[in-house]
Amino acid sequence: MSEMNETENIHKPRLTMHFKVEEEDFIIAGEAASKTKKALQQLGLKQEIVKNIAIIVYEAAMNIVIHANYGEVQVIIVPAYVTVIAQDKGGGIPDVDLAMQEGYSTAPIEAQEMGFGAGMGLPNMKKCSDIMHIETQVGVGTTLKATIYLHQSDAKQVETGAMYV
Amino acid sequence: MTLSDIQTILNAEVLCGHDAMDREVQTAFACDLISEMLAYAGSETLLITSLINTHVIHTAEVMDAVGVVFVGGKKPADAIINANYTGIPLLSTPYLLYKCSGLLFSNGIEGCKRETTE
């Protein structure tokens, strides 16, 4: 295989998961995180990486449930990295810097009664990812992309393990 | 210390996960906010909470909790326990959060390691 082909190969998705998320469907967020965790464990990735990605999926899905009308969370696994993309139609984030501050929350009381709305979601996702990017437009929606790089041993696991998931 | 020892100290009822009560516990985290559990609680930690909804059980699974203790005698509905059975033992203690945490701390269970750095 030429060097060019190998480079292309490590960026080719081996496994993609989609989770549709509706407003106020609080159960879906935990389920998406749980399913993601199981799939990544089956691939044989390290516990800490699996946990970080599951946390990002949980927080991203919960943000859509609480703050948007509807959206989708995708988990794309390629040998070199895992990307979580959360896209929603909704109110958008008026001040991203403020939303990134730990403890700042605009979650309604119903969400807080269930234990959500601690104001830790976005900072938590940032801590768990290597790169996080937010594009948002007030009144339109938000797209969040978080990337987690895999160590070589984990990347090898993805190459060999994806076919069994 | 094992989960069985914790059951004794907390005078707790085991709701599910009887076969995993020999798991070792070294650290614990007490909280009623999901995101804080995800942010600060290290793996293999005992989660102490008064939340009894489905979300707390999913959260325990995501954070690799060694067990969950519900305080104040609270218990999730049987349907929630059965639908979300993850193999993680769930316990219910009559003690409230402060007393429950204090009893475990004085018996050598430390706070979880993933503290804030700032």
Coordinates of C-alpha atoms in Angstrom, one line a residue:
Chain A
M1 CA 0.0 0.0 0.0
S2 CA 1.4 3.4 -0.9
E3 CA 1.9 6.1 1.8
M4 CA -0.9 8.2 0.3
N5 CA -3.4 5.3 0.7
E6 CA -2.4 4.7 4.3
T7 CA -3.0 8.4 5.1
E8 CA -6.5 8.2 3.5
N9 CA -7.1 4.9 5.3
I10 CA -6.7 6.3 8.9
H11 CA -9.3 9.0 8.2
K12 CA -11.9 6.6 6.8
P13 CA -14.8 6.1 9.3
R14 CA -14.9 2.5 10.7
L15 CA -18.1 3.0 12.7
T16 CA -20.7 5.7 12.8
M17 CA -23.6 6.0 15.3
H18 CA -26.5 8.4 15.0
F19 CA -28.9 9.4 17.8
K20 CA -31.9 11.5 17.0
V21 CA -32.7 13.8 19.9
E22 CA -36.1 15.5 20.5
E23 CA -36.9 18.4 22.9
E24 CA -37.7 17.2 26.4
D25 CA -36.8 13.6 25.7
F26 CA -34.5 13.3 28.7
I27 CA -34.1 9.6 28.6
I28 CA -32.5 9.6 25.2
A29 CA -29.3 11.4 26.4
G30 CA -28.4 8.7 28.9
E31 CA -29.3 5.9 26.5
A32 CA -27.1 7.5 23.7
A33 CA -24.2 7.7 26.2
S34 CA -24.7 4.1 27.3
K35 CA -24.9 2.8 23.8
T36 CA -21.8 4.7 22.8
K37 CA -19.9 3.4 25.8
K38 CA -20.9 -0.2 25.0
A39 CA -19.8 0.1 21.3
L40 CA -16.5 1.6 22.2
Q41 CA -15.9 -1.0 24.9
Q42 CA -16.6 -3.7 22.3
L43 CA -14.0 -2.1 20.0
G44 CA -11.5 -2.5 22.9
L45 CA -10.6 1.1 23.5
K46 CA -9.1 2.2 26.8
Q47 CA -11.5 2.9 29.7
E48 CA -10.5 6.6 30.1
I49 CA -11.1 7.3 26.4
V50 CA -14.4 5.4 26.4
K51 CA -15.5 7.4 29.5
N52 CA -14.6 10.8 28.0
I53 CA -16.4 10.1 24.7
A54 CA -19.5 8.8 26.6
I55 CA -19.5 12.0 28.7
I56 CA -19.3 14.2 25.6
V57 CA -22.3 12.3 24.0
Y58 CA -24.3 12.6 27.3
E59 CA -23.7 16.3 27.7
A60 CA -24.2 17.1 24.0
A61 CA -27.5 15.2 23.8
M62 CA -28.7 16.7 27.1
N63 CA -28.0 20.2 25.8
I64 CA -30.2 19.5 22.8
V65 CA -32.9 18.0 25.0
I66 CA -32.9 21.1 27.3
H67 CA -32.1 24.0 25.0
A68 CA -33.1 23.1 21.4
N69 CA -36.2 21.9 19.5
Y70 CA -34.6 18.9 18.0
G71 CA -31.2 17.6 16.7
E72 CA -28.9 14.8 16.2
V73 CA -25.7 13.5 17.8
Q74 CA -23.3 11.5 15.6
V75 CA -20.3 9.6 16.8
I76 CA -17.8 8.9 14.0
I77 CA -15.0 6.5 14.8
V78 CA -11.9 6.4 12.5
P79 CA -8.7 4.8 13.5
A80 CA -6.9 8.0 14.3
Y81 CA -9.6 9.8 16.2
V82 CA -13.3 9.9 17.3
T83 CA -15.5 12.9 16.5
V84 CA -18.7 13.7 18.2
I85 CA -20.9 16.1 16.2
A86 CA -24.1 17.5 17.8
Q87 CA -26.3 19.6 15.5
D88 CA -29.5 21.2 16.6
K89 CA -32.3 23.5 15.5
G90 CA -33.2 25.8 18.3
G91 CA -32.4 29.1 20.1
G92 CA -28.6 29.0 19.6
I93 CA -26.2 30.3 22.3
P94 CA -26.2 34.1 22.6
D95 CA -22.9 34.3 24.5
V96 CA -20.6 31.2 24.0
D97 CA -17.9 32.6 26.4
L98 CA -20.5 32.9 29.1
A99 CA -21.9 29.4 28.4
M100 CA -18.3 28.0 28.7
Q101 CA -18.0 29.3 32.3
E102 CA -18.4 26.6 34.9
G103 CA -21.7 27.1 36.8
Y104 CA -23.4 29.3 34.3
S105 CA -26.7 27.7 33.3
T106 CA -30.0 28.8 31.6
A107 CA -31.6 25.4 32.1
P108 CA -35.3 25.6 33.2
I109 CA -36.4 24.4 36.6
E110 CA -37.8 21.0 35.3
A111 CA -34.3 20.1 34.1
Q112 CA -32.7 21.2 37.4
E113 CA -35.1 19.0 39.4
M114 CA -33.8 16.0 37.5
G115 CA -30.2 16.9 38.4
F116 CA -29.4 18.7 35.1
G117 CA -28.5 22.3 34.5
A118 CA -25.4 22.5 36.8
G119 CA -23.7 24.8 34.2
M120 CA -21.0 22.2 33.7
G121 CA -22.0 20.8 30.3
L122 CA -19.8 22.7 27.8
P123 CA -16.8 23.1 30.1
N124 CA -17.1 19.4 30.8
M125 CA -17.1 18.5 27.1
K126 CA -14.1 20.7 26.5
K127 CA -12.2 18.9 29.3
C128 CA -13.0 15.5 27.8
S129 CA -12.0 16.4 24.2
D130 CA -8.7 17.4 22.4
I131 CA -10.4 19.9 20.2
M132 CA -13.9 21.4 20.6
H133 CA -15.5 23.8 18.2
I134 CA -18.9 25.5 18.5
E135 CA -20.8 27.3 15.6
T136 CA -24.0 28.9 16.8
Q137 CA -26.6 31.3 15.5
V138 CA -29.2 32.8 17.7
G139 CA -32.7 31.7 16.7
V140 CA -31.3 29.1 14.2
G141 CA -29.3 26.5 16.1
T142 CA -25.9 25.2 17.1
T143 CA -23.3 22.7 15.8
L144 CA -20.8 21.4 18.2
K145 CA -17.8 19.3 17.1
A146 CA -15.6 17.6 19.6
T147 CA -12.6 15.5 18.5
I148 CA -10.7 13.0 20.7
Y149 CA -7.4 11.6 19.3
L150 CA -6.7 8.0 19.8
H151 CA -3.3 6.6 20.8
Q152 CA -1.7 4.3 18.3
S153 CA -2.7 1.1 20.2
D154 CA -6.4 2.3 20.4
A155 CA -6.3 3.2 16.7
K156 CA -5.1 -0.4 15.9
Q157 CA -8.0 -1.7 18.0
V158 CA -10.5 0.3 15.9
E159 CA -9.0 -1.1 12.7
T160 CA -9.3 -4.7 13.8
G161 CA -12.3 -4.4 16.1
A162 CA -14.8 -2.4 14.0
M163 CA -15.8 -5.4 12.0
Y164 CA -17.1 -7.2 15.1
V165 CA -19.3 -4.5 16.5
Chain B
M1 CA -13.3 -1.9 52.1
T2 CA -15.9 -3.7 50.1
L3 CA -19.5 -2.7 49.2
S4 CA -20.7 -5.3 51.8
D5 CA -18.7 -3.4 54.5
I6 CA -20.4 -0.2 53.3
Q7 CA -23.8 -1.8 53.5
T8 CA -23.1 -2.6 57.2
I9 CA -21.8 0.8 58.1
L10 CA -24.7 2.6 56.4
N11 CA -27.3 0.1 57.6
A12 CA -28.3 -0.1 53.9
E13 CA -30.6 -2.2 51.8
V14 CA -29.2 -3.7 48.6
L15 CA -31.7 -3.0 45.8
C16 CA -29.8 -4.9 43.1
G17 CA -26.3 -6.2 42.3
H18 CA -26.1 -8.6 45.2
D19 CA -23.5 -10.7 43.4
A20 CA -21.1 -7.7 43.1
M21 CA -21.0 -6.7 46.7
D22 CA -17.4 -7.9 47.1
R23 CA -16.2 -4.9 44.9
E24 CA -13.5 -2.8 46.5
V25 CA -14.3 0.8 47.3
Q26 CA -11.6 3.4 48.0
T27 CA -13.2 6.7 47.1
A28 CA -16.6 8.2 47.0
F29 CA -18.4 11.2 45.5
A30 CA -21.6 12.8 46.9
C31 CA -23.7 15.0 44.7
D32 CA -27.1 15.7 43.2
L33 CA -26.0 17.3 40.0
I34 CA -25.5 15.0 37.0
S35 CA -22.9 17.1 35.2
E36 CA -20.8 17.4 38.4
M37 CA -20.8 13.6 38.7
L38 CA -19.5 13.4 35.1
A39 CA -17.0 16.2 35.7
Y40 CA -15.4 15.3 39.0
A41 CA -16.1 11.7 39.8
G42 CA -13.2 9.5 39.0
S43 CA -13.6 5.9 37.8
E44 CA -14.4 3.1 40.3
T45 CA -15.9 5.6 42.8
L46 CA -18.9 5.1 45.0
L47 CA -21.6 7.5 44.0
I48 CA -23.8 8.9 46.9
T49 CA -26.9 10.8 45.9
S50 CA -30.5 11.6 46.6
L51 CA -31.5 11.5 42.9
I52 CA -33.4 8.4 42.1
N53 CA -34.3 8.8 38.4
T54 CA -33.2 6.9 35.4
H55 CA -30.5 9.5 34.6
V56 CA -28.5 8.9 37.7
I57 CA -28.3 5.2 36.8
H58 CA -27.1 6.0 33.3
T59 CA -24.6 8.5 34.8
A60 CA -23.3 5.8 37.2
E61 CA -22.7 3.6 34.2
V62 CA -21.0 6.3 32.1
M63 CA -18.7 7.3 35.0
D64 CA -17.8 3.7 35.8
A65 CA -19.2 3.9 39.4
V66 CA -18.4 1.0 41.6
G67 CA -21.8 1.3 43.3
V68 CA -24.6 3.8 44.1
V69 CA -25.9 4.7 47.5
F70 CA -29.3 6.5 47.7
V71 CA -29.6 8.5 50.9
G72 CA -32.6 9.4 53.1
G73 CA -34.2 6.0 52.5
K74 CA -34.9 6.8 48.9
K75 CA -35.3 4.0 46.3
P76 CA -35.8 4.3 42.5
A77 CA -39.0 2.6 41.3
D78 CA -38.6 -1.1 40.5
A79 CA -39.3 -0.4 36.8
I80 CA -36.3 2.0 36.8
I81 CA -34.0 -0.5 38.5
N82 CA -35.1 -3.4 36.2
A83 CA -35.0 -1.4 33.0
N84 CA -31.5 0.0 33.7
Y85 CA -29.8 -2.9 35.3
T86 CA -26.2 -2.4 34.6
G87 CA -24.6 -4.8 37.0
I88 CA -23.7 -1.8 39.3
P89 CA -25.0 -2.5 42.9
L90 CA -27.6 0.0 44.1
L91 CA -28.0 0.5 47.8
S92 CA -30.4 2.6 49.9
T93 CA -29.5 4.0 53.3
P94 CA -31.8 5.6 55.8
Y95 CA -29.1 8.2 56.6
L96 CA -29.1 11.6 55.0
L97 CA -26.3 12.9 52.7
Y98 CA -24.1 14.5 55.4
K99 CA -24.3 11.6 57.9
C100 CA -23.8 9.0 55.2
S101 CA -20.7 10.8 53.8
G102 CA -19.3 11.4 57.3
L103 CA -19.6 7.8 58.3
L104 CA -17.8 6.6 55.2
F105 CA -15.1 9.3 55.5
S106 CA -14.4 8.4 59.2
N107 CA -14.1 4.8 58.1
G108 CA -11.4 5.6 55.6
I109 CA -13.2 6.2 52.3
E110 CA -11.6 9.3 50.8
G111 CA -13.0 11.9 48.4
C112 CA -12.6 10.9 44.7
K113 CA -9.3 11.9 43.1
R114 CA -10.6 14.0 40.2
E115 CA -10.9 17.2 42.1
T116 CA -11.0 20.7 40.5
T117 CA -7.6 22.0 39.5
E118 CA -8.5 25.7 39.3

